[in-house]
Short mmCIF file of C-alpha atoms and ligand atoms in Angstrom, two decimals:
data_model
loop_
_atom_site.label_atom_id
_atom_site.label_comp_id
_atom_site.label_asym_id
_atom_site.label_seq_id
_atom_site.Cartn_x
_atom_site.Cartn_y
_atom_site.Cartn_z
CA MET A 1 -30.40 -3.38 -0.11
CA PRO A 2 -29.24 -3.50 -3.71
CA LEU A 3 -25.65 -2.69 -2.71
CA SER A 4 -22.74 -4.77 -3.97
CA ASP A 5 -20.75 -7.08 -1.69
CA ARG A 6 -17.80 -4.88 -2.59
CA ILE A 7 -19.18 -1.80 -0.89
CA LEU A 8 -20.82 -3.72 1.93
CA ASN A 9 -17.43 -5.23 2.83
CA LEU A 10 -15.70 -1.86 2.78
CA SER A 11 -15.24 -0.10 6.12
CA GLU A 12 -15.63 3.65 6.40
CA SER A 13 -12.37 5.57 6.87
CA GLN A 14 -12.02 6.00 10.67
CA THR A 15 -10.07 9.24 10.30
CA ILE A 16 -12.86 10.74 8.24
CA ALA A 17 -15.57 9.22 10.48
CA MET A 18 -14.07 10.78 13.63
CA SER A 19 -13.76 14.20 12.06
CA LYS A 20 -17.36 13.95 10.83
CA LYS A 21 -18.51 13.08 14.34
CA SER A 22 -16.67 16.02 15.89
CA ARG A 23 -18.07 18.39 13.25
CA GLU A 24 -21.59 17.20 14.14
CA MET A 25 -20.95 17.74 17.85
CA ARG A 26 -19.67 21.25 17.09
CA GLU A 27 -22.81 21.98 15.11
CA GLN A 28 -24.77 21.08 18.25
CA GLY A 29 -22.89 23.87 20.01
CA LEU A 30 -20.31 21.73 21.85
CA ASP A 31 -16.76 23.02 22.13
CA VAL A 32 -15.05 20.02 20.51
CA ILE A 33 -11.36 20.09 19.59
CA SER A 34 -10.72 17.81 16.67
CA LEU A 35 -7.25 16.32 16.46
CA SER A 36 -8.57 13.48 14.35
CA LEU A 37 -7.96 14.43 10.74
CA GLY A 38 -4.46 14.52 9.34
CA GLU A 39 -4.61 17.88 7.63
CA PRO A 40 -2.21 20.83 7.91
CA ASP A 41 -3.94 23.94 9.24
CA PHE A 42 -1.79 26.29 7.12
CA THR A 43 -3.20 27.96 4.03
CA THR A 44 -1.66 27.10 0.65
CA PRO A 45 1.40 29.32 -0.01
CA GLU A 46 0.70 32.42 -2.12
CA PHE A 47 3.10 31.53 -4.97
CA ILE A 48 1.15 28.30 -5.54
CA LYS A 49 -2.21 30.08 -5.53
CA GLU A 50 -0.83 32.62 -8.00
CA ALA A 51 0.21 29.82 -10.39
CA ALA A 52 -3.34 28.44 -10.29
CA LYS A 53 -4.84 31.87 -11.03
CA LYS A 54 -2.48 32.24 -13.96
CA GLY A 55 -3.56 28.78 -15.16
CA ILE A 56 -7.18 29.92 -15.27
CA ASP A 57 -6.25 33.10 -17.16
CA GLU A 58 -4.21 31.06 -19.62
CA ASN A 59 -7.25 28.86 -20.24
CA TYR A 60 -5.99 25.61 -18.81
CA THR A 61 -9.59 24.52 -18.78
CA TYR A 62 -9.72 21.49 -21.08
CA TYR A 63 -9.23 17.80 -20.32
CA PRO A 64 -5.53 17.32 -19.60
CA PRO A 65 -3.72 14.12 -20.70
CA ILE A 66 -4.75 11.29 -18.33
CA SER A 67 -1.37 11.03 -16.55
CA GLY A 68 -0.95 14.80 -16.32
CA TYR A 69 0.50 17.59 -18.49
CA LYS A 70 3.93 16.75 -19.86
CA ASP A 71 5.55 19.87 -18.40
CA VAL A 72 4.19 19.01 -14.94
CA ARG A 73 5.49 15.43 -15.21
CA GLU A 74 8.83 16.87 -16.32
CA ALA A 75 8.86 19.13 -13.28
CA ILE A 76 8.11 16.15 -11.01
CA SER A 77 10.81 14.09 -12.75
CA HIS A 78 13.25 16.90 -11.99
CA LYS A 79 12.06 17.15 -8.38
CA PHE A 80 12.55 13.39 -7.88
CA LYS A 81 16.14 13.73 -9.12
CA ARG A 82 16.88 16.98 -7.25
CA ASP A 83 15.47 15.98 -3.86
CA ASN A 84 15.40 12.19 -3.77
CA ASN A 85 18.13 10.92 -6.09
CA LEU A 86 15.40 9.11 -8.04
CA ASN A 87 15.49 8.57 -11.79
CA TYR A 88 11.96 8.58 -13.12
CA SER A 89 11.37 9.78 -16.68
CA PRO A 90 8.17 11.81 -17.26
CA GLU A 91 6.64 8.65 -18.84
CA GLN A 92 7.08 6.84 -15.52
CA ILE A 93 5.11 9.48 -13.64
CA VAL A 94 1.32 9.51 -13.25
CA LEU A 95 -0.56 12.34 -11.54
CA SER A 96 -3.87 11.47 -9.90
CA THR A 97 -6.48 13.08 -7.67
CA GLY A 98 -4.39 12.39 -4.57
CA ALA A 99 -1.85 9.98 -3.13
CA LYS A 100 -4.89 7.98 -2.06
CA GLN A 101 -5.88 7.43 -5.70
CA SER A 102 -2.29 6.72 -6.72
CA ILE A 103 -2.17 3.90 -4.15
CA ALA A 104 -5.57 2.60 -5.28
CA ASN A 105 -4.43 2.67 -8.93
CA VAL A 106 -1.32 0.64 -8.17
CA VAL A 107 -3.14 -1.91 -6.00
CA LEU A 108 -5.98 -2.36 -8.48
CA CYS A 109 -3.47 -2.77 -11.31
CA THR A 110 -1.36 -5.41 -9.58
CA ILE A 111 -3.32 -7.35 -6.95
CA ASN A 112 -5.40 -10.38 -7.88
CA PRO A 113 -7.90 -12.00 -5.50
CA GLY A 114 -5.98 -14.08 -2.97
CA ASP A 115 -2.69 -12.20 -3.31
CA GLU A 116 -1.17 -11.31 0.04
CA VAL A 117 -0.10 -7.77 0.87
CA LEU A 118 2.22 -7.06 3.81
CA LEU A 119 1.20 -4.11 5.95
CA PRO A 120 3.63 -3.17 8.72
CA ALA A 121 1.39 -1.91 11.55
CA PRO A 122 0.59 0.77 12.40
CA TYR A 123 -0.33 1.38 8.77
CA TRP A 124 -2.37 4.19 7.24
CA VAL A 125 -6.11 3.33 7.36
CA SER A 126 -6.83 3.25 3.66
CA TYR A 127 -4.11 0.69 2.72
CA PHE A 128 -6.09 -2.09 4.38
CA GLU A 129 -9.40 -1.27 2.71
CA ILE A 130 -7.90 -0.64 -0.73
CA VAL A 131 -6.20 -4.05 -0.61
CA LYS A 132 -9.52 -5.67 0.40
CA LEU A 133 -11.29 -3.85 -2.43
CA ALA A 134 -8.89 -5.48 -4.90
CA GLY A 135 -9.59 -8.91 -3.38
CA GLY A 136 -6.13 -9.04 -1.77
CA ILE A 137 -5.44 -10.35 1.71
CA PRO A 138 -3.83 -7.84 4.09
CA ILE A 139 -1.15 -9.50 6.23
CA ILE A 140 -0.31 -7.37 9.25
CA ILE A 141 3.27 -7.22 10.51
CA PRO A 142 3.04 -5.99 14.11
CA THR A 143 5.73 -3.66 15.50
CA GLN A 144 6.61 -2.41 18.99
CA ILE A 145 6.65 1.13 20.33
CA GLU A 146 10.02 0.25 21.92
CA ASN A 147 11.43 -0.27 18.38
CA ASP A 148 9.95 3.03 17.22
CA PHE A 149 7.19 1.04 15.44
CA LYS A 150 9.62 -0.07 12.72
CA ILE A 151 9.94 -3.45 11.04
CA THR A 152 13.20 -5.20 10.40
CA GLN A 153 14.37 -7.28 7.49
CA SER A 154 13.64 -10.62 9.19
CA GLU A 155 10.01 -9.65 9.80
CA ILE A 156 9.38 -9.32 6.07
CA GLU A 157 10.71 -12.85 5.60
CA LYS A 158 8.72 -14.23 8.54
CA HIS A 159 5.41 -12.99 7.13
CA SER A 160 6.05 -13.83 3.46
CA THR A 161 4.51 -16.83 1.70
CA ALA A 162 4.33 -17.98 -1.92
CA LYS A 163 1.31 -15.69 -2.28
CA THR A 164 3.03 -12.50 -1.12
CA LYS A 165 2.84 -9.93 -3.88
CA MET A 166 3.29 -6.54 -2.25
CA MET A 167 4.23 -4.54 0.82
CA ILE A 168 2.88 -1.03 1.58
CA PHE A 169 4.42 1.33 4.10
CA SER A 170 4.91 5.05 4.71
CA THR A 171 7.99 6.98 5.80
CA PRO A 172 7.62 9.39 7.55
CA CYS A 173 4.83 7.19 8.86
CA ASN A 174 1.20 8.02 9.37
CA PRO A 175 0.30 7.34 12.22
CA SER A 176 3.54 6.67 14.19
CA GLY A 177 5.67 9.55 12.89
CA SER A 178 8.57 7.11 12.49
CA VAL A 179 11.14 7.75 9.79
CA TYR A 180 13.30 4.98 8.33
CA THR A 181 16.97 5.95 8.11
CA GLU A 182 19.14 5.20 5.10
CA SER A 183 20.76 2.21 6.79
CA GLU A 184 17.38 0.80 7.87
CA MET A 185 16.16 1.16 4.28
CA GLN A 186 19.26 -0.63 3.02
CA ALA A 187 18.52 -3.52 5.35
CA LEU A 188 14.91 -3.72 4.11
CA ALA A 189 16.14 -3.57 0.52
CA MET A 190 18.36 -6.62 1.12
CA GLU A 191 15.23 -8.60 1.94
CA ILE A 192 13.07 -7.09 -0.80
CA GLN A 193 15.56 -7.90 -3.55
CA LYS A 194 15.58 -11.59 -2.51
CA ASN A 195 12.01 -11.92 -3.79
CA SER A 196 11.87 -10.40 -7.26
CA ASN A 197 8.07 -10.93 -7.38
CA LEU A 198 7.57 -8.59 -4.43
CA LEU A 199 6.43 -5.05 -5.21
CA VAL A 200 6.73 -2.32 -2.59
CA ILE A 201 4.68 0.84 -2.34
CA SER A 202 6.79 3.43 -0.57
CA ASP A 203 4.40 6.18 0.49
CA GLU A 204 6.50 9.31 0.95
CA ILE A 205 3.73 11.91 1.15
CA TYR A 206 5.18 13.31 4.42
CA GLU A 207 8.64 13.75 2.86
CA LEU A 208 8.81 17.45 3.68
CA ILE A 209 7.78 16.99 7.31
CA ASN A 210 10.91 15.21 8.51
CA PHE A 211 12.67 16.38 11.68
CA GLN A 212 15.64 14.05 11.57
CA GLY A 213 17.35 15.31 8.46
CA LYS A 214 17.26 14.26 4.87
CA HIS A 215 14.45 12.14 3.53
CA PHE A 216 15.61 8.84 2.05
CA SER A 217 13.69 7.21 -0.82
CA LEU A 218 13.70 3.43 -1.01
CA ALA A 219 13.73 3.43 -4.85
CA SER A 220 17.02 5.38 -4.85
CA LEU A 221 18.67 2.02 -4.05
CA PRO A 222 19.37 0.48 -7.48
CA SER A 223 18.94 -3.08 -6.16
CA VAL A 224 15.19 -2.53 -5.60
CA TYR A 225 14.40 0.28 -8.06
CA ASP A 226 12.40 -2.02 -10.40
CA GLN A 227 10.28 -3.33 -7.51
CA VAL A 228 9.39 -0.05 -5.83
CA ILE A 229 6.60 2.42 -6.54
CA THR A 230 7.24 5.85 -5.02
CA ILE A 231 4.10 7.68 -3.96
CA ASN A 232 4.17 11.37 -3.18
CA GLY A 233 1.89 14.39 -3.40
CA VAL A 234 1.28 17.96 -2.39
CA SER A 235 -1.45 17.60 0.26
CA LYS A 236 0.82 17.57 3.31
CA GLY A 237 4.10 19.32 2.50
CA PHE A 238 2.45 22.21 0.63
CA SER A 239 -0.81 22.26 2.59
CA MET A 240 -2.91 21.51 -0.48
CA THR A 241 -5.33 18.85 0.77
CA GLY A 242 -8.33 20.27 -1.07
CA TRP A 243 -6.62 20.68 -4.43
CA ARG A 244 -6.51 16.90 -4.91
CA CYS A 245 -3.27 15.89 -6.51
CA GLY A 246 -0.90 13.05 -5.79
CA TYR A 247 1.65 11.41 -8.04
CA MET A 248 3.77 8.32 -8.41
CA GLY A 249 7.03 7.28 -9.98
CA ALA A 250 6.95 3.63 -11.07
CA PRO A 251 8.30 1.10 -13.54
CA LEU A 252 7.05 2.02 -17.03
CA TRP A 253 4.78 -1.04 -17.38
CA LEU A 254 2.94 -0.03 -14.21
CA ALA A 255 2.72 3.67 -15.10
CA LYS A 256 1.06 2.62 -18.39
CA ALA A 257 -1.39 0.36 -16.54
CA CYS A 258 -2.31 3.16 -14.09
CA ASP A 259 -2.85 5.53 -17.01
CA LYS A 260 -5.28 2.97 -18.50
CA MET A 261 -7.05 2.51 -15.15
CA GLN A 262 -7.41 6.24 -14.62
CA GLY A 263 -8.61 6.69 -18.21
CA GLN A 264 -11.69 4.60 -17.37
CA PHE A 265 -12.23 5.82 -13.83
CA THR A 266 -11.51 9.48 -13.15
CA SER A 267 -9.49 10.91 -16.08
CA ALA A 268 -6.74 13.36 -15.20
CA THR A 269 -6.76 15.44 -12.05
CA SER A 270 -7.90 19.06 -12.37
CA SER A 271 -6.11 21.17 -14.97
CA ILE A 272 -5.88 24.19 -12.64
CA THR A 273 -4.55 22.08 -9.80
CA GLN A 274 -1.82 20.76 -12.08
CA ARG A 275 -0.61 24.31 -12.82
CA ALA A 276 -0.37 24.90 -9.07
CA VAL A 277 1.44 21.59 -8.54
CA LYS A 278 4.08 22.57 -11.11
CA ALA A 279 4.87 25.71 -9.09
CA ALA A 280 4.96 23.69 -5.85
CA VAL A 281 7.41 21.03 -7.03
CA GLU A 282 9.63 23.54 -8.86
CA ALA A 283 10.10 25.64 -5.74
CA ASN A 284 13.03 25.23 -3.42
CA PRO A 285 11.68 23.06 -0.54
CA LYS A 286 13.12 25.72 1.82
CA GLU A 287 10.17 27.93 0.77
CA VAL A 288 7.81 25.74 2.78
CA ALA A 289 10.15 24.71 5.62
CA TYR A 290 8.35 27.13 7.96
CA MET A 291 5.53 24.59 8.21
CA LYS A 292 7.91 21.79 9.22
CA ASP A 293 9.49 24.10 11.82
CA ALA A 294 6.06 24.85 13.28
CA PHE A 295 5.18 21.15 13.37
CA LEU A 296 8.38 20.38 15.26
CA LYS A 297 7.54 22.98 17.92
CA ARG A 298 4.06 21.56 18.22
CA ARG A 299 5.35 18.00 18.48
CA ASP A 300 7.55 19.00 21.40
CA LEU A 301 4.73 20.86 23.10
CA VAL A 302 2.30 17.93 22.82
CA LEU A 303 4.91 15.36 23.87
CA HIS A 304 5.87 17.47 26.86
CA GLU A 305 2.23 17.57 28.01
CA LEU A 306 1.51 13.91 27.24
CA ASN A 307 4.61 12.71 29.06
CA LYS A 308 3.19 14.21 32.27
CA ILE A 309 0.36 11.65 32.09
CA GLU A 310 1.38 8.63 34.11
CA GLY A 311 0.95 5.33 32.26
CA LEU A 312 0.85 6.78 28.77
CA LYS A 313 3.76 5.63 26.58
CA THR A 314 5.15 7.57 23.62
CA ASN A 315 7.96 7.22 21.10
CA LEU A 316 9.75 10.22 19.64
CA PRO A 317 8.10 10.79 16.24
CA GLN A 318 10.64 12.06 13.71
CA GLY A 319 8.23 13.21 11.05
CA ALA A 320 4.64 13.76 9.85
CA PHE A 321 2.33 15.43 12.42
CA TYR A 322 1.07 12.59 14.56
CA ILE A 323 1.77 11.11 17.97
CA PHE A 324 0.67 7.53 18.50
CA PRO A 325 0.79 6.80 22.24
CA ASP A 326 0.26 3.37 23.73
CA VAL A 327 -2.71 3.77 26.07
CA SER A 328 -3.12 0.12 27.13
CA HIS A 329 -2.27 1.08 30.73
CA PHE A 330 -5.78 2.54 31.04
CA PHE A 331 -7.64 -0.54 29.78
CA GLY A 332 -9.76 -1.97 32.60
CA LYS A 333 -10.03 1.40 34.38
CA LYS A 334 -13.45 2.84 35.14
CA TYR A 335 -15.30 6.11 34.96
CA LYS A 336 -18.53 6.02 36.95
CA GLU A 337 -20.02 2.64 35.93
CA LYS A 338 -18.32 2.43 32.54
CA THR A 339 -15.18 0.35 32.03
CA ILE A 340 -12.64 1.40 29.40
CA GLU A 341 -12.05 -1.93 27.67
CA ASN A 342 -9.95 -0.75 24.72
CA ALA A 343 -8.65 2.23 22.74
CA ASN A 344 -12.03 2.66 21.08
CA ASP A 345 -13.70 3.09 24.47
CA LEU A 346 -10.97 5.53 25.52
CA CYS A 347 -11.44 7.58 22.36
CA LEU A 348 -15.19 7.75 22.92
CA TYR A 349 -14.64 8.68 26.57
CA LEU A 350 -12.23 11.47 25.59
CA LEU A 351 -14.69 12.73 23.01
CA GLU A 352 -17.62 12.75 25.42
CA GLU A 353 -15.80 13.80 28.60
CA ALA A 354 -12.96 16.00 27.31
CA HIS A 355 -14.50 17.00 23.98
CA VAL A 356 -11.30 16.04 22.17
CA ALA A 357 -11.59 13.91 19.03
CA LEU A 358 -8.77 11.41 18.34
CA VAL A 359 -8.63 8.20 16.29
CA PRO A 360 -8.42 4.73 17.90
CA GLY A 361 -5.39 2.64 16.97
CA ASP A 362 -7.52 -0.27 15.66
CA ALA A 363 -8.03 1.77 12.51
CA PHE A 364 -4.26 1.54 11.96
CA GLY A 365 -3.85 -2.09 13.02
CA SER A 366 -2.45 -1.23 16.49
CA PRO A 367 -5.27 -1.61 19.02
CA LYS A 368 -3.21 -0.56 22.08
CA CYS A 369 -2.69 2.96 20.73
CA LEU A 370 -4.55 6.04 19.62
CA ARG A 371 -3.60 8.76 17.17
CA ILE A 372 -3.28 12.44 17.96
CA SER A 373 -2.84 14.79 15.02
CA TYR A 374 -0.96 17.90 16.11
CA ALA A 375 -1.65 19.87 12.92
CA ALA A 376 -3.34 22.61 14.95
CA ALA A 377 -2.34 25.89 16.63
CA GLU A 378 -0.28 25.70 19.82
CA ASP A 379 -2.98 27.18 22.09
CA ILE A 380 -5.48 24.60 20.81
CA LEU A 381 -2.98 21.80 21.36
CA LEU A 382 -2.29 22.97 24.89
CA LYS A 383 -5.98 23.12 25.69
CA ALA A 384 -6.58 19.69 24.17
CA THR A 385 -3.74 17.97 26.02
CA GLN A 386 -4.83 19.51 29.31
CA ARG A 387 -8.37 18.30 28.73
CA ILE A 388 -7.05 14.80 27.95
CA ALA A 389 -4.92 14.78 31.10
CA ASN A 390 -7.83 15.92 33.28
CA ALA A 391 -10.19 13.31 31.83
CA ILE A 392 -7.64 10.53 32.29
CA LYS A 393 -7.14 11.59 35.93
CA LYS A 394 -10.83 10.82 36.52
CA LEU A 395 -10.35 7.13 35.62
CA ASN A 396 -9.81 4.67 38.43
N1 PMP B 1 -0.87 8.42 2.41
C1 PMP B 1 -0.83 8.81 3.70
C2 PMP B 1 0.14 8.11 4.61
C3 PMP B 1 -1.67 9.82 4.17
O1 PMP B 1 -1.63 10.20 5.44
C4 PMP B 1 -2.56 10.45 3.27
C5 PMP B 1 -3.45 11.55 3.81
N2 PMP B 1 -4.74 11.51 3.43
C6 PMP B 1 -2.58 10.01 1.95
C7 PMP B 1 -1.73 9.00 1.56
C8 PMP B 1 -3.50 10.58 0.93
O2 PMP B 1 -3.20 11.88 0.62
P1 PMP B 1 -3.92 12.67 -0.57
O3 PMP B 1 -4.89 11.73 -1.20
O4 PMP B 1 -4.55 13.85 0.06
O5 PMP B 1 -2.81 13.04 -1.51
N1 LIG B 2 -4.42 11.29 5.68
C1 LIG B 2 -5.27 11.98 6.58
C2 LIG B 2 -5.46 11.18 7.83
O1 LIG B 2 -4.88 10.15 7.99
C3 LIG B 2 -6.53 12.46 5.93
C4 LIG B 2 -7.76 11.62 6.02
C5 LIG B 2 -7.88 10.60 4.96
O2 LIG B 2 -7.61 10.92 3.80
O3 LIG B 2 -8.22 9.47 5.29
O4 LIG B 2 -6.15 11.64 8.69
#
């Protein structure tokens, strides 16, 4: 095969692979419930759609500047200040085709082959592969469900070496739903500032889906501002996954590098999308709080059902729309002649027996767990959790 080593060494995204598999099963006529892809089921709010329609009528149809229209970057700069106490000038902001691309831009612009990148686990699937693509070495920092899957200051130190260049984490976290509090962030910042060569990607794409109160941005702490890259976007909080826009606030030198990278790779994100994004970030976040409220109800419903299953361990996710239970209690159990050896086997069993698609924790660096996305209607969630419970009851 004339494929490069680069692509041959890249793993397929497990979240996307599982949703593809469930779509195929559905096409065969099977009644599969997919709780595998992290995607809000709401439609994009009307005021955002209207802004896009207006953009078309106003002929926003030419190549935009690579980093995004100035007025959109100004609107994001204002949003960062208004909501997150972050000071990023429009020149420090780069729009891309999604938070995924923003992360890839930053990693490709900073990581040299052999550089080590700390990934507190569970981490979001694509961090690992993007780091590998840049030739970096992912260093996993394991966490415990008992500690709400969070790392502490000393764990950063324990896993750091002379080659450590970066750390990437998300808060609210995909897949654990954990949210770092202000005091926990301050403790992490104490460690980060000790190593001025360490860069930190703070992925805050689930900012608006936070059940514990106010979102706290790491870069709002002046001691680490120059080391932190804040990633955000519209996919989750505004239910705009298909529009493809993410953005970052970063030190100016890095924003310029990402602009150069994007200029050779993808150019700016869609002109029409950018008009919609301006309306989204200018709006009062209260306009979209109904989605967060619905997610909270769904979280409680799913947790209530899951907690009836003996042996399954959960934490209390404070944000995003995922539950990441520890299912190791079921390893070694059997169904007919088949033994469930790991979370992968359990996921396959649940797909085949219960027709519910989930994602195994290996994809997120936590092999004892699996991920349930509860971004679906309550009746679907109820049906899915009952199917899971019934299938698990059949194991012995
Ligand atoms: N970061 C995290 C933690 C995510 O869950 C996602 C969802 N795909 C992304 C980044 C990428 O989002 P998008 O590219 O749709 O902006
Ligand atoms: N972020 C979502 C997830 O974790 C979407 C899928 C993806 O972009 O990988 O499921």
